[in-house]
Coordinates of C-alpha atoms and ligand atoms in Angstrom, one line a residue:
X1 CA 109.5 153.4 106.5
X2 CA 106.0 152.8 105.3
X3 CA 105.3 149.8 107.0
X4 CA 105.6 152.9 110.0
X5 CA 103.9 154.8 107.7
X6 CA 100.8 152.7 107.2
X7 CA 100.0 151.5 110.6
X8 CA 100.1 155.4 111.7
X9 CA 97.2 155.7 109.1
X10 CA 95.2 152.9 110.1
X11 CA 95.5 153.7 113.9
X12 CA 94.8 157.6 112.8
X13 CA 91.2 156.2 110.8
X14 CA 90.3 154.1 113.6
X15 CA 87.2 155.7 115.5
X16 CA 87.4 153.2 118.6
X17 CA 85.4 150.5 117.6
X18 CA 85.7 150.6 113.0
X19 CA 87.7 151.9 111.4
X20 CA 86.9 154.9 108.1
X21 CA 88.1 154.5 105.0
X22 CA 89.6 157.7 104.1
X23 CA 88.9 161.0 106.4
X24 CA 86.5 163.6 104.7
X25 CA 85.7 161.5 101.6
X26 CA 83.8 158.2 103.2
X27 CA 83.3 158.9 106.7
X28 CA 81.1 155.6 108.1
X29 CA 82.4 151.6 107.8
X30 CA 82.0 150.2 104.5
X31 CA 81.9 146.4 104.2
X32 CA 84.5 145.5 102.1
X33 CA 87.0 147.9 103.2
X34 CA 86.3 146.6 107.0
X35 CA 87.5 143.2 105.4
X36 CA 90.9 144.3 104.0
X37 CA 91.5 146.5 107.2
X38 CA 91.2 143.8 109.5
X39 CA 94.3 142.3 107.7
X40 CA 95.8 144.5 108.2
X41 CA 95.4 145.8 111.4
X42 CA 96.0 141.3 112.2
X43 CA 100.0 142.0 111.7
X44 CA 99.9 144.5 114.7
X45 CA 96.9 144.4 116.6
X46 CA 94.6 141.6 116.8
X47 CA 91.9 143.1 119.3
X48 CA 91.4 145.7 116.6
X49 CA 91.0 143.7 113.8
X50 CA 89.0 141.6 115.8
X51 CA 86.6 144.7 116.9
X52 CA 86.6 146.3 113.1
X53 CA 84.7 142.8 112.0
X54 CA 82.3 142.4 115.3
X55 CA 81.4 146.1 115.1
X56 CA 80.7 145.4 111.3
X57 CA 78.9 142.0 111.9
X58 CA 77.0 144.0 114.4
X59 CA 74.5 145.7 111.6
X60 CA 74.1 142.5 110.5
X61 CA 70.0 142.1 109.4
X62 CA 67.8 139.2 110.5
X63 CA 68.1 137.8 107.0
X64 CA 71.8 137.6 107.3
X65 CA 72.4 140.7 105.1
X66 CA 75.3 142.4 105.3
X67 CA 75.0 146.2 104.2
X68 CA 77.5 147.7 102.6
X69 CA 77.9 151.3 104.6
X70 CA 76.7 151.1 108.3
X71 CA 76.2 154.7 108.8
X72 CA 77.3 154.8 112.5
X73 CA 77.7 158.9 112.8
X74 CA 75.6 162.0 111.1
X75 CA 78.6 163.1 109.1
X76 CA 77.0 165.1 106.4
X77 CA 80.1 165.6 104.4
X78 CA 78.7 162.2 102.6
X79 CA 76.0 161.7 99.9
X80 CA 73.6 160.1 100.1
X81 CA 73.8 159.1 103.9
X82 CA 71.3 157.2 106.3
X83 CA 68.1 159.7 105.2
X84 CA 68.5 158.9 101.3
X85 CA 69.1 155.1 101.6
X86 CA 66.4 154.4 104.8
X87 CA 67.3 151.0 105.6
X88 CA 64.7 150.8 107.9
X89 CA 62.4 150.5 104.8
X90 CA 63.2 146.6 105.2
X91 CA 61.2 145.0 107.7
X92 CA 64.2 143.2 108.5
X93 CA 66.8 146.0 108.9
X94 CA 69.5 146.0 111.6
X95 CA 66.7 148.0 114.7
X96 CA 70.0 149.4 116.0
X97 CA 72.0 150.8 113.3
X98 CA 71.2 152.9 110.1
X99 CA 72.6 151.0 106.9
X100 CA 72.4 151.1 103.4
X101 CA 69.7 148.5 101.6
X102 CA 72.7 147.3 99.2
X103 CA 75.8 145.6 100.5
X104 CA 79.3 144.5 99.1
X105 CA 81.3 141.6 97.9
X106 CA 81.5 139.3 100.4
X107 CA 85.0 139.2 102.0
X108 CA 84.5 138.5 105.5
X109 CA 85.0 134.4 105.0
X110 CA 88.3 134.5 103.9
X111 CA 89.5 137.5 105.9
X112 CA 88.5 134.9 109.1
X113 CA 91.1 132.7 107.4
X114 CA 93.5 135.6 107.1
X115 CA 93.3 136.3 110.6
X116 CA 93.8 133.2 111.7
X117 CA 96.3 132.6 109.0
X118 CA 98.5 135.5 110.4
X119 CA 97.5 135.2 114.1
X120 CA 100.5 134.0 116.5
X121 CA 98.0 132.5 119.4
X122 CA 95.3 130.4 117.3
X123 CA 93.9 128.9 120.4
X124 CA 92.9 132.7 120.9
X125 CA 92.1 133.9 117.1
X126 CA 90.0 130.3 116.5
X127 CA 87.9 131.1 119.6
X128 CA 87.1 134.8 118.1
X129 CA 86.2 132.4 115.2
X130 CA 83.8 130.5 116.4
X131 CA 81.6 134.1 118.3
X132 CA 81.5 135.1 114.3
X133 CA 81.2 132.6 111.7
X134 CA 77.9 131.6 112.1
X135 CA 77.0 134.8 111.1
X136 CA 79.2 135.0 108.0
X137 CA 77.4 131.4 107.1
X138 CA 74.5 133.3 107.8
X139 CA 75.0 136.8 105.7
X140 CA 76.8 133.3 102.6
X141 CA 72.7 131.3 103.0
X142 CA 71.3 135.0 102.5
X143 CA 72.7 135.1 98.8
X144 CA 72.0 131.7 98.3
X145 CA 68.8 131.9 99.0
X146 CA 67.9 135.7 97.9
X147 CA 70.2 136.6 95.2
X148 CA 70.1 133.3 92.6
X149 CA 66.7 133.2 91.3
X150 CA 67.4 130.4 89.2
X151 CA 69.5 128.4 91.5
X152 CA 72.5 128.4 89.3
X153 CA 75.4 128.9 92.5
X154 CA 76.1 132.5 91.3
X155 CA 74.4 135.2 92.8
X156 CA 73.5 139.1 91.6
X157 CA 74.2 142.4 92.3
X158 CA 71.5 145.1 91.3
X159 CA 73.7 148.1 92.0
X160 CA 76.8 149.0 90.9
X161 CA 77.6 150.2 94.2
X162 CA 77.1 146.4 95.2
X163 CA 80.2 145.5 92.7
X164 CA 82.9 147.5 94.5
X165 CA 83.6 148.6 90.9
X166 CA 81.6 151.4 91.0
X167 CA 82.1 153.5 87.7
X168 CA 83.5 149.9 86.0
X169 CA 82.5 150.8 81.8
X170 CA 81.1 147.6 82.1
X171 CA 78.1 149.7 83.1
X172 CA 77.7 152.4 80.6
X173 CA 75.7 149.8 78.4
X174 CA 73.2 149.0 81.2
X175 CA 72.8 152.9 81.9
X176 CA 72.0 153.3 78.1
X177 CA 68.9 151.3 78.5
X178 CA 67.7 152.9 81.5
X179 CA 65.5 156.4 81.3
X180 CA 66.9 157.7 84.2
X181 CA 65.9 161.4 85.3
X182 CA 68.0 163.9 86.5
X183 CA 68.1 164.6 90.1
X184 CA 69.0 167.8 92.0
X185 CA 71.4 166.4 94.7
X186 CA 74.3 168.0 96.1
X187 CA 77.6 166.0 95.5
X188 CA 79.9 165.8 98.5
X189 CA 82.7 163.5 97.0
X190 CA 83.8 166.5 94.1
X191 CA 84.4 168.5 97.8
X192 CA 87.0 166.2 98.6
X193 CA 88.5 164.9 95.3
X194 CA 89.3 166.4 91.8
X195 CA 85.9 166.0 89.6
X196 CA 88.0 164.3 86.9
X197 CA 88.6 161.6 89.3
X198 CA 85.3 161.2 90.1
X199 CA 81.8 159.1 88.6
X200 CA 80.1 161.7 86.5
X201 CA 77.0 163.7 87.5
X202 CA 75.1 161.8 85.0
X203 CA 76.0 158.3 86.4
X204 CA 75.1 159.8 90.2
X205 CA 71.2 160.3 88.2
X206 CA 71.8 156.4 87.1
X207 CA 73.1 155.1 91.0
X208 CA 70.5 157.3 92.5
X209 CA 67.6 155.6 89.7
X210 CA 68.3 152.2 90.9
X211 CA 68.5 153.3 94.0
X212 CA 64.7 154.6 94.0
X213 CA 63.2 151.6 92.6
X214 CA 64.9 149.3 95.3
X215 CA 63.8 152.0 98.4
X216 CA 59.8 152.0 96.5
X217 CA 59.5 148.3 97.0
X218 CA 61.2 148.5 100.9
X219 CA 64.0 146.5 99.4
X220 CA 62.8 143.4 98.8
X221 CA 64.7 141.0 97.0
X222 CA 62.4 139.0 94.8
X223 CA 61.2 142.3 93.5
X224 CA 64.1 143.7 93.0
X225 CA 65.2 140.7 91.3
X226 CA 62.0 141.6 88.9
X227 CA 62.4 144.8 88.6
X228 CA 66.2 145.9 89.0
X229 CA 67.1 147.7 85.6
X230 CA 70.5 146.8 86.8
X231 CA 71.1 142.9 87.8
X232 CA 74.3 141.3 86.6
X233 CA 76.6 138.6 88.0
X234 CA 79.8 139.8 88.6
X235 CA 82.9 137.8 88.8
X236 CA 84.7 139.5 91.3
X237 CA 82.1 139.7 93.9
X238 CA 81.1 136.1 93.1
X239 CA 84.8 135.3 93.2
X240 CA 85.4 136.6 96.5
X241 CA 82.2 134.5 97.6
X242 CA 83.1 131.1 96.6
X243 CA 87.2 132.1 98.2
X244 CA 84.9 133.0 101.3
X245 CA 82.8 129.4 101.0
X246 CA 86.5 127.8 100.9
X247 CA 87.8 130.0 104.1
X248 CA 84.1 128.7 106.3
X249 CA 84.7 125.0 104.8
X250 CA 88.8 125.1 106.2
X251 CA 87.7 127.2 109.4
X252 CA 84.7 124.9 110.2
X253 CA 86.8 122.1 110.0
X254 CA 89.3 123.1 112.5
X255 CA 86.2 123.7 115.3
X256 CA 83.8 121.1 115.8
X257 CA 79.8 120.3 115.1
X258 CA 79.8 122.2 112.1
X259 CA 79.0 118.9 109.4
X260 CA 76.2 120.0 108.4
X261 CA 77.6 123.7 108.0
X262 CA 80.1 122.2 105.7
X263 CA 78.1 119.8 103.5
X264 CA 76.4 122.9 102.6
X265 CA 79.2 125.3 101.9
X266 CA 80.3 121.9 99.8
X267 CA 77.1 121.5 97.9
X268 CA 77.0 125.6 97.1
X269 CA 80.6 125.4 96.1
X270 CA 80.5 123.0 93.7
X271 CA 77.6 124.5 91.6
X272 CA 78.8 127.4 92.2
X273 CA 82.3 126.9 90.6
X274 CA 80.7 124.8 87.5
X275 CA 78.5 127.4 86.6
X276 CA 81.0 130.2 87.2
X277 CA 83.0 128.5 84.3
X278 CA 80.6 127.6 81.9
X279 CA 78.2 131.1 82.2
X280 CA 81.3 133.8 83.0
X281 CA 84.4 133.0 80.6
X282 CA 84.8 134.1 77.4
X283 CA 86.9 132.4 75.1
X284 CA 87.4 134.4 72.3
X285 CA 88.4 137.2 74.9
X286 CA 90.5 134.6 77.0
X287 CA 88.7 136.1 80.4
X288 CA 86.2 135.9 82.5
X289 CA 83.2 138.2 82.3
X290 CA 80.6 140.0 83.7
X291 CA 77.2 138.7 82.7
X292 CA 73.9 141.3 82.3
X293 CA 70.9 138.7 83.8
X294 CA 68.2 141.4 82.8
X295 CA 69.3 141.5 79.3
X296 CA 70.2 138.1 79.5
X297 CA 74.0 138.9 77.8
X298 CA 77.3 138.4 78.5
X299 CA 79.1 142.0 78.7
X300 CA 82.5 141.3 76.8
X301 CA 84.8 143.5 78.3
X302 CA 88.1 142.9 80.3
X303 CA 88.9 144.5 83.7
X304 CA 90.9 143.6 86.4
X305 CA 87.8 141.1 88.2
X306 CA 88.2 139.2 85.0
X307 CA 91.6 137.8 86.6
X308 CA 89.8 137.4 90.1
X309 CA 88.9 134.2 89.8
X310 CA 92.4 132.9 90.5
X311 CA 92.6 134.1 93.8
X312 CA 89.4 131.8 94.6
X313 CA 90.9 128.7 92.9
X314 CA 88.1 129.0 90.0
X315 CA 90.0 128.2 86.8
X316 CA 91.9 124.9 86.0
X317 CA 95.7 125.5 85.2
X318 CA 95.1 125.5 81.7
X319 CA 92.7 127.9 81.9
X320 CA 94.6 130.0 84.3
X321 CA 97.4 129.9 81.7
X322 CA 95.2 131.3 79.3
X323 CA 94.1 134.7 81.9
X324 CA 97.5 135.2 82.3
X325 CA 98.2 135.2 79.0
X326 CA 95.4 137.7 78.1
X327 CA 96.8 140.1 81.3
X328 CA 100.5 140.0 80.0
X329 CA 99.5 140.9 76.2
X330 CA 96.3 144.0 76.9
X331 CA 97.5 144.8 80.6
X332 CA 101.5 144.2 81.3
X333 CA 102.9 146.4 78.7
X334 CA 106.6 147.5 80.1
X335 CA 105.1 151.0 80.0
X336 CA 102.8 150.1 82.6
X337 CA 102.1 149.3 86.1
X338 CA 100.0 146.4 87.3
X339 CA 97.5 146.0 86.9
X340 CA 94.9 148.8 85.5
X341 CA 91.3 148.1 86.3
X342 CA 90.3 148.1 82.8
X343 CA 91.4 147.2 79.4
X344 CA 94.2 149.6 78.3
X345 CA 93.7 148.4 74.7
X346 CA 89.9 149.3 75.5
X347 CA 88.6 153.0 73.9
X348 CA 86.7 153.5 76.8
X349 CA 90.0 152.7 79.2
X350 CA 90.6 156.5 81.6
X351 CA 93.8 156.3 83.4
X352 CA 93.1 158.7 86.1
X353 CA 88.9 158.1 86.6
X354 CA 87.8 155.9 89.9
X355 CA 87.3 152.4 88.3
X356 CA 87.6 153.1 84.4
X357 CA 91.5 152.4 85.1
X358 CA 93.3 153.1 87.7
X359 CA 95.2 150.6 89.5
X360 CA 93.8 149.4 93.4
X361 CA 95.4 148.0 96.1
X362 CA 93.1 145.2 97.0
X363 CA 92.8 143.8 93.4
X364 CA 96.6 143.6 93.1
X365 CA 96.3 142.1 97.0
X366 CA 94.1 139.2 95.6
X367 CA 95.9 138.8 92.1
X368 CA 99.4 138.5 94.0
X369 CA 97.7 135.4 96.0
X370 CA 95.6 134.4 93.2
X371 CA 99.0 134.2 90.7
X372 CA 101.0 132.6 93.5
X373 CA 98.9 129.8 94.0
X374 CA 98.8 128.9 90.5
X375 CA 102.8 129.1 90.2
X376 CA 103.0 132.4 88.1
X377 CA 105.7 133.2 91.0
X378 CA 107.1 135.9 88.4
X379 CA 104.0 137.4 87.2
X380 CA 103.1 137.7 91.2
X381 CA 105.8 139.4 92.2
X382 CA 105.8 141.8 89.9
X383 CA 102.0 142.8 91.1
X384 CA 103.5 143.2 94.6
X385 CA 106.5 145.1 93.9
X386 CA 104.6 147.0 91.4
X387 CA 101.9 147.9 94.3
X388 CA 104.7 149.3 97.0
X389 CA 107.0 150.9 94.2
X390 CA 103.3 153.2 93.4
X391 CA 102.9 153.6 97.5
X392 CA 106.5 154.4 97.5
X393 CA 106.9 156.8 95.0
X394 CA 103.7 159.1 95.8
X395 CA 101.8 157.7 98.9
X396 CA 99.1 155.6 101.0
X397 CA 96.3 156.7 97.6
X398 CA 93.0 155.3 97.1
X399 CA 93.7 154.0 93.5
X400 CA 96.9 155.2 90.7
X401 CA 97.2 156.0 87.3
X402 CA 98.4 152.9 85.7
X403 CA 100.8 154.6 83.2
X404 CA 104.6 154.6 84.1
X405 CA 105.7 158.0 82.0
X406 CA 103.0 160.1 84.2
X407 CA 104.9 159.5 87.2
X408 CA 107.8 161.3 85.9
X409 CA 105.9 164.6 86.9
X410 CA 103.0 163.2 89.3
X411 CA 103.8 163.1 93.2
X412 CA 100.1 162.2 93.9
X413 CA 98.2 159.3 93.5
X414 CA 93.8 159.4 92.8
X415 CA 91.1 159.9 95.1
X416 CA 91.4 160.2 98.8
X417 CA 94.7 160.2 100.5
X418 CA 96.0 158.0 103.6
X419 CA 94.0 155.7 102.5
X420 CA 93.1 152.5 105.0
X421 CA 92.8 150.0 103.0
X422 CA 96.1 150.5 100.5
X423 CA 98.0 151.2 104.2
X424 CA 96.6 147.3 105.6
X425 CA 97.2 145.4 102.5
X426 CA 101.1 147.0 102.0
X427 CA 101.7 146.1 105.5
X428 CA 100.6 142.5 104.5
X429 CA 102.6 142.6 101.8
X430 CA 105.7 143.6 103.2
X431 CA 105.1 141.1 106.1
X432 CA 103.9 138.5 103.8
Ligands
DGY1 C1 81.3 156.1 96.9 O1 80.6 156.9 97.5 O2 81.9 156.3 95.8 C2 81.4 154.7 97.4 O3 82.4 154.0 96.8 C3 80.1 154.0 97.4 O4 80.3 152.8 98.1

């Protein structure tokens, strides 16, 4: 029932060559989203998953950058659209589509691998392979080369936007230091979805700060890089870059000519994996964390990218042993569904806000896989029957309140409604 269900949504969001996220509330491609559709839409119909990553890869820059929204209509029920972010400001922007100057973690590597992973004609799938992976090598040598200014294998974000997380409290400590003004700008999201669910005006003045200094030096990365009041490496997104590195390596193999493609991927992933677990766990918290570079800090918080790292192969057993020791005790209380997006032990945990709690379909996607591959078979299934018993019970949301006694009167999830990317990673999970 929704397996029928969630392919009606994603053909309903595809526009004929991408595919929205959510009608009304983000009404352009984003990247990561693209990603997770494609799996998606692999179970029942390759050519569209095919099209959703070549239409993305498409606004590709000349650097290799990958933005993060390609604005490909002039939907004004958005904010801030094409006008605000001016990706043309880059000399080398995409000439034929209107992006954003930021992008998003990098999951079109290993959604390759998922495609082909899933595809029944690989002869077919591997040749729509080899017309796109170059350019995902491409968009991979763009953060090695732009986004590590001290050559350490693990790249930056400098906006939260960037993480995917957008509203994360990891944040609120880097918004402190900032003097950010207040804007007059006209919110769009609150149109669509309950305020309470929603970033807070004041964090919009804080996203829209950033935003200004990137857009008054045209986006360049080295000043950025020196000037960003926001530049932190995050786990997740460098997670899902080193699972991507791992997905070219395997891919590359499987076509030919590609050795010196691969010696590199090899040479990135092995710094990039010994620094992630030296610089981004925390012992006493038994997690990975985010780490501040402006201020120079680790931030010691847990959220759900603290467990991330097991779906890219990143921690040892023993170490993995330990993160799934530290999700069971603050995150897998009986009285709750898995798995919330931030510490539930933490004061500044919201059930119901965006990314200050609420549980999301594409983490539990990569924790299932991430669990399952270290041999927590148990813990893994729960995260997957936990993630259609939510879908289930109130429908295709965009994120759920992680607290079981709510649903006793609640028949809605969060956020926006028919939601692609929950409706392509249940259908993966039911098919998986
Ligand atoms: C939003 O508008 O909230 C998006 O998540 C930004 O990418």
């Amino acid at each position: 029932m929704i397996r029928k269900k969630a392919i009606e949504i994603l053909n309903e969001n595809w526009q004929g060559n991408f595919t929205i996220p959510c009608d009304g509330l983000y009404p352009f491609q984003w990247k990561w989203d693209s990603g997770f559709i494609a799996i998606g839409f692999a179970h029942f119909d390759m050519d569209k998953a095919k099209k959703e990553i070549s239409t993305l890869l498409d606004a590709q820059w000349e650097n290799g950058f990958i933005p993060h929204i390609v604005f490909h209509n002039e939907s004004d029920t958005y904010f801030p659209g094409a006008d605000y972010h001016q990706s043309n400001l880059h000399p080398k922007a995409s000439k034929k589509y209107k992006s954003t100057g930021m992008t998003q973690p990098p999951v079109i590597g290993f959604v390759l691998k998922e495609l082909y992973r899933i595809s029944k004609d690989k002869k077919d799938i591997l040749q729509f392979i080899e017309t796109v992976i170059d350019k995902v090598y491409d968009s991979h040598n763009y953060f090695y080369e732009n986004r590590d200014p001290y050559n350490e294998g693990l790249v930056y974000i400098y906006h939260n936007w960037e993480s995917g997380t957008d509203n994360s409290p990891m944040w609120d400590g880097i918004f402190k230091t900032m003097d950010s003004p207040e804007y007059n700008f006209e919110r769009r999201d609150t149109a669509h979805v309950d305020a309470a669910q929603r970033p807070s005006k004041r964090e919009y003045d804080h996203y829209l700060y950033i935003l200004e200094i990137a857009k008054e030096h045209n986006y360049d990365d080295q000043k950025i890089a020196e000037l960003s009041p926001f530049l932190v490496q995050d786990p997740l997104f460098n997670s899902i870059l080193i699972k991507s590195n791992q997905s070219l390596i395997e891919l590359y193999n499987l076509l030919v000519n590609n050795q010196e493609k691969i010696n590199q991927l090899k040479e990135w992933q092995a710094k990039s994996i010994e620094t992630f677990n030296i610089k981004l766990f925390d012992e006493e918290l038994g997690a990975y964390v985010h780490y501040d570079l402006r201020h120079d800090k680790q931030l010691k918080y847990i959220s759900s990218s603290s467990f991330t790292p097991l779906f890219a192969g990143i921690p040892s057993q023993e170490r993995a042993q330990i993160l799934v020791n530290t999700l069971n005790e603050k995150f897998g209380g009986k009285d709750k569904y898995l798995c919330a997006s931030f510490d539930p032990t933490d004061e500044q945990f919201n059930p119901v806000k965006y990314w200050r709690g609420p549980i999301w379909i594409n983490i539990n996607w990569m924790l299932y896989y991430g669990l399952k591959k270290y041999g927590f078979n148990e813990l893994a299934l729960r995260v997957k029957k936990d993630s259609i018993e939510l879908v289930e019970k109130v429908g295709f949301y965009e994120y759920f309140d992680p607290r079981k006694d709510v649903y006793k009167n609640r028949t809605l999830g969060y956020g926006g409604n028919n939601f692609s990317w929950t409706a392509a990673l249940i259908i993966d999970l039911l098919d998986e």
